[in-house]
Coordinates of C-alpha atoms in Angstrom, one line a residue:
M1476 CA 9.6 -11.6 58.2
T1477 CA 10.8 -15.5 57.5
N1478 CA 14.2 -15.9 56.2
S1479 CA 14.5 -16.2 52.4
I1480 CA 13.8 -19.3 50.7
E1481 CA 15.8 -20.4 48.0
L1482 CA 13.1 -20.6 44.6
P1483 CA 13.6 -23.2 41.8
L1484 CA 15.1 -22.0 38.5
A1485 CA 12.9 -22.8 35.2
S1486 CA 14.0 -24.9 32.0
D1487 CA 15.6 -21.5 30.9
G1488 CA 17.1 -20.4 33.9
R1489 CA 14.7 -18.0 35.1
D1490 CA 13.9 -18.0 38.7
A1491 CA 10.4 -18.9 39.7
L1492 CA 9.3 -15.3 41.0
E1493 CA 10.2 -14.2 37.2
V1494 CA 8.6 -17.0 35.5
A1495 CA 4.9 -16.0 37.6
D1496 CA 5.3 -12.5 37.5
A1497 CA 5.6 -13.0 33.8
V1498 CA 2.6 -15.9 33.3
V1499 CA 0.3 -13.9 35.6
R1500 CA 0.7 -10.9 33.2
E1501 CA 0.3 -12.7 30.4
A1502 CA -3.3 -14.4 31.8
G1503 CA -4.0 -10.9 32.5
A1504 CA -3.5 -9.7 29.0
L1505 CA -5.9 -12.6 28.0
V1506 CA -8.5 -11.9 30.2
R1507 CA -8.8 -8.0 29.8
E1508 CA -8.8 -8.5 26.0
A1509 CA -11.7 -11.1 26.8
A1510 CA -13.6 -8.4 28.5
R1511 CA -14.2 -6.2 25.9
G1512 CA -16.1 -8.9 24.3
T1513 CA -19.1 -11.0 25.3
H1514 CA -18.9 -12.8 29.4
A1515 CA -21.2 -15.6 28.7
I1516 CA -21.7 -18.1 31.4
T1517 CA -20.7 -21.5 30.4
D1518 CA -21.3 -23.5 33.5
F1519 CA -22.5 -23.0 37.3
K1520 CA -20.7 -24.9 40.0
G1521 CA -22.8 -23.5 42.3
R1522 CA -26.0 -21.1 42.7
N1523 CA -23.5 -17.8 42.3
N1524 CA -20.0 -20.1 41.4
V1525 CA -19.8 -19.6 37.9
V1526 CA -17.6 -20.4 34.6
T1527 CA -17.0 -18.8 31.7
A1528 CA -14.8 -19.7 28.4
T1529 CA -12.2 -17.2 29.5
D1530 CA -11.5 -19.0 33.0
R1531 CA -10.7 -21.8 30.7
A1532 CA -8.8 -20.2 28.5
S1533 CA -6.6 -18.6 31.0
E1534 CA -6.2 -22.0 33.0
A1535 CA -4.7 -23.5 29.9
L1536 CA -2.4 -20.6 29.5
I1537 CA -0.9 -20.9 32.7
V1538 CA -0.9 -24.4 32.4
E1539 CA 1.2 -24.5 29.7
R1540 CA 3.3 -22.0 30.6
V1541 CA 4.1 -23.0 33.9
L1542 CA 4.6 -26.8 32.9
E1543 CA 7.0 -25.7 30.0
A1544 CA 9.6 -24.1 32.7
F1545 CA 8.9 -26.7 35.1
P1546 CA 7.7 -30.2 33.4
E1547 CA 8.7 -31.8 36.1
H1548 CA 6.3 -29.9 38.7
L1549 CA 2.7 -30.3 38.9
V1550 CA -0.7 -28.3 39.0
L1551 CA -3.5 -27.3 41.1
A1552 CA -6.1 -25.4 38.9
E1553 CA -9.6 -24.9 40.0
E1554 CA -11.1 -25.8 36.6
S1555 CA -9.2 -28.8 35.4
Y1556 CA -6.8 -29.9 37.8
P1557 CA -9.0 -29.5 41.4
D1558 CA -7.8 -32.8 43.2
T1559 CA -4.0 -32.5 42.6
D1560 CA -2.2 -33.3 46.3
W1561 CA -0.5 -30.1 47.4
H1562 CA 1.2 -31.7 50.4
D1563 CA 4.3 -33.3 48.7
G1564 CA 6.5 -31.9 45.9
A1565 CA 6.3 -29.1 43.7
V1566 CA 2.7 -27.8 42.7
W1567 CA 1.3 -24.6 41.1
V1568 CA -1.7 -23.5 42.4
I1569 CA -3.8 -21.6 40.0
D1570 CA -6.9 -19.4 39.8
P1571 CA -7.3 -18.0 36.1
L1572 CA -9.7 -15.8 36.9
D1573 CA -10.8 -14.8 40.5
G1574 CA -14.0 -13.3 41.0
T1575 CA -15.5 -14.8 37.5
R1576 CA -19.1 -13.3 38.9
N1577 CA -17.9 -9.7 38.6
F1578 CA -16.4 -10.3 35.2
A1579 CA -19.4 -12.1 33.6
A1580 CA -21.4 -8.6 34.9
G1581 CA -18.6 -6.3 33.3
I1582 CA -17.6 -5.2 36.9
P1583 CA -14.0 -4.5 37.0
I1584 CA -13.2 -6.2 40.3
Y1585 CA -11.0 -9.4 39.4
C1586 CA -7.9 -11.2 39.3
V1587 CA -5.4 -13.8 38.1
N1588 CA -3.8 -15.6 40.7
L1589 CA -1.0 -18.0 41.2
A1590 CA 1.2 -19.6 43.9
L1591 CA 4.0 -22.3 44.2
A1592 CA 4.0 -24.6 47.0
I1593 CA 6.8 -27.0 47.8
D1594 CA 5.8 -29.8 50.5
G1595 CA 3.1 -28.0 51.2
E1596 CA 4.4 -24.7 52.0
V1597 CA 3.8 -21.7 49.5
V1598 CA 7.1 -20.2 48.4
L1599 CA 5.9 -17.3 46.4
G1600 CA 2.6 -15.7 45.2
A1601 CA 1.2 -13.6 42.2
T1602 CA -1.7 -11.7 41.8
Y1603 CA -2.4 -9.6 38.8
D1604 CA -5.0 -7.2 38.5
P1605 CA -5.6 -6.7 34.7
N1606 CA -7.7 -3.9 35.1
R1607 CA -5.1 -1.7 36.7
D1608 CA -2.2 -3.5 35.3
T1609 CA -1.1 -4.3 38.9
C1610 CA 0.8 -7.2 40.0
F1611 CA 1.4 -8.0 43.7
L1612 CA 4.5 -10.1 43.7
G1613 CA 6.4 -11.5 46.6
A1614 CA 8.0 -14.7 48.6
P1615 CA 8.7 -14.9 52.2
G1616 CA 11.9 -13.2 53.0
R1617 CA 12.3 -11.6 49.6
G1618 CA 9.5 -8.8 50.4
L1619 CA 6.0 -8.0 48.5
T1620 CA 6.3 -5.7 45.0
V1621 CA 3.4 -4.1 43.4
N1622 CA 4.5 -3.3 40.1
G1623 CA 8.2 -3.6 41.1
E1624 CA 7.8 -1.1 43.9
P1625 CA 8.1 -2.4 47.7
A1626 CA 4.8 -2.6 49.8
E1627 CA 4.0 -3.5 53.3
A1628 CA 0.7 -4.7 54.9
S1629 CA -0.8 -2.2 57.3
K1630 CA 0.6 -1.2 60.7
T1631 CA -2.3 0.1 62.1
G1632 CA -3.2 -1.6 65.4
E1633 CA -6.9 0.5 66.3
L1634 CA -9.5 -1.3 65.0
A1635 CA -11.3 2.2 64.9
S1636 CA -8.9 3.2 62.0
C1637 CA -9.3 -0.2 60.5
I1638 CA -10.7 -0.6 56.4
V1639 CA -11.8 -4.2 57.0
G1640 CA -12.8 -6.2 53.6
T1641 CA -14.9 -9.6 53.6
D1642 CA -16.6 -11.9 51.0
L1643 CA -19.2 -14.2 50.9
G1644 CA -18.4 -17.3 48.7
Y1645 CA -20.5 -20.0 48.1
D1646 CA -21.6 -21.6 51.3
D1647 CA -24.9 -20.2 52.1
V1648 CA -25.0 -21.2 56.2
R1649 CA -21.7 -19.8 56.4
A1650 CA -22.3 -16.1 54.1
V1651 CA -25.4 -15.5 56.1
K1652 CA -23.1 -15.8 59.1
Q1653 CA -20.6 -13.5 57.9
L1654 CA -23.1 -11.3 57.1
E1655 CA -24.6 -11.1 60.7
L1656 CA -21.3 -10.4 62.1
L1657 CA -21.2 -7.1 60.0
P1658 CA -23.6 -4.9 61.8
G1659 CA -21.7 -5.2 65.1
L1660 CA -18.8 -4.9 63.5
W1661 CA -19.8 -1.9 61.6
G1662 CA -19.2 0.8 64.6
D1663 CA -15.5 -0.4 65.7
V1664 CA -14.1 0.0 62.2
Q1665 CA -13.8 2.8 60.0
G1666 CA -15.0 1.0 57.2
I1667 CA -16.2 -2.1 55.4
R1668 CA -15.4 -3.5 51.7
I1669 CA -17.0 -6.5 50.2
I1670 CA -15.5 -7.0 46.5
A1671 CA -16.1 -10.4 45.7
S1672 CA -12.9 -11.0 44.6
A1673 CA -11.3 -13.4 47.6
A1674 CA -7.7 -13.3 45.8
L1675 CA -8.1 -9.5 45.1
G1676 CA -9.0 -8.6 48.9
L1677 CA -6.0 -10.8 50.4
A1678 CA -3.5 -9.0 48.0
W1679 CA -4.5 -5.7 48.9
S1680 CA -4.5 -7.2 52.6
A1681 CA -1.2 -7.8 51.8
A1682 CA 0.1 -4.3 50.2
G1683 CA -2.2 -2.3 53.1
L1684 CA -4.8 -1.1 51.2
L1685 CA -6.9 -3.3 53.5
D1686 CA -6.0 -3.5 57.1
V1687 CA -7.8 -6.7 57.7
F1688 CA -9.5 -9.3 54.7
A1689 CA -11.7 -11.9 56.5
H1690 CA -13.0 -14.7 54.4
S1691 CA -15.3 -17.6 55.7
H1692 CA -15.0 -20.4 52.7
L1693 CA -12.1 -20.4 50.8
Y1694 CA -10.2 -22.9 48.5
P1695 CA -6.6 -23.2 47.8
W1696 CA -6.9 -21.7 44.7
D1697 CA -7.9 -18.4 46.3
I1698 CA -5.9 -18.2 49.3
G1699 CA -2.8 -19.4 47.7
A1700 CA -0.9 -16.5 46.5
A1701 CA -1.7 -14.8 49.8
L1702 CA 0.2 -17.1 52.1
A1703 CA 3.0 -15.9 50.4
L1704 CA 2.4 -12.0 49.8
V1705 CA 1.0 -11.4 53.1
P1706 CA 4.4 -12.7 55.3
A1707 CA 6.5 -11.4 52.6
A1708 CA 4.9 -7.8 53.3
G1709 CA 5.6 -8.4 57.0
G1710 CA 1.6 -9.5 57.7
R1711 CA 0.0 -12.0 59.5
I1712 CA -2.0 -14.7 57.8
T1713 CA -4.1 -17.1 60.5
D1714 CA -6.9 -19.4 60.1
R1715 CA -10.6 -18.4 61.9
D1716 CA -9.0 -19.1 65.3
G1717 CA -5.5 -17.5 64.9
R1718 CA -3.4 -20.8 64.0
P1719 CA -1.7 -20.3 60.9
A1720 CA -3.0 -20.4 57.9
S1721 CA -2.3 -22.8 54.9
L1722 CA -3.7 -24.0 51.6
G1723 CA -6.3 -26.3 53.6
S1724 CA -7.5 -23.4 55.7
E1725 CA -11.1 -22.8 54.6
S1726 CA -11.6 -19.5 57.1
V1727 CA -9.0 -16.9 56.8
V1728 CA -7.9 -13.6 58.5
S1729 CA -5.4 -11.3 57.0
G1730 CA -3.8 -8.2 56.8
G1731 CA -1.6 -6.2 59.2
A1732 CA -0.1 -7.9 62.1
A1733 CA -1.7 -5.7 64.5
A1734 CA -4.7 -5.3 62.5
V1735 CA -5.3 -9.0 62.4
E1736 CA -4.8 -9.4 66.1
A1737 CA -7.7 -6.1 66.9
F1738 CA -10.0 -8.2 64.7
L1739 CA -9.7 -11.4 66.1
R1740 CA -10.2 -10.0 69.5
R1741 CA -13.0 -8.4 68.7
V1742 CA -14.8 -11.2 66.9
E1743 CA -13.4 -14.2 69.4
G1744 CA -16.8 -16.4 70.1
V1745 CA -18.8 -15.1 67.4
P1746 CA -19.8 -18.1 64.8
W1747 CA -19.1 -16.0 61.8
R1748 CA -17.1 -19.1 60.3

């Protein structure tokens, strides 16, 4: 585990990790309440990449709360600030509702995702599951907690014992390659899960609910929190080629360090990204 990083303090004196916890829970409560009503899709950014009014409302709340606490910081937010440069300064990376298609269909698998990057390095992450009232919160060197209880990434190194999670993303060519990977992988693992919320799958891989999570087409707001949560939990998060992942990584493998290594060996040379 990396050394603890000193996190900035909010204008009211709160630690940034405390702010992140409060913000994702408040946004998650908004999402949870909205789920009781209609979930009309208001916009299509692609064939299966949709937006609802709840995405926009959650994002507006998060942006407001973050900038109240840290008025000098920037935001990179999926719907309203997608082009902010995350390489310099303090930037909050926001996915207000990851798994929107699940949400719109009434499938209770989605989350709120929030991270803070300083000069391109993610220093904290928070992923909140409003359906299970569960918050994955962590920072490198400070550990991972799940609703305040310490949690760790998987310790297994045997692929045959692994539950592997994956999602298909919005690039059809890459998605087909990923689907083609699964039949050959099936006999070597204990189980495969496709949940349609990349951020939640990544959080599960940090906390050991999944041994490995692999995805071939991600955006900074999808991966942001996991870049803090996984190392905080003693896990490993890499790109498709086994290099350290960053906010610029489109393909990612995350989970327990030994399980990730076993997965990378198994898929070496397979064009799934």
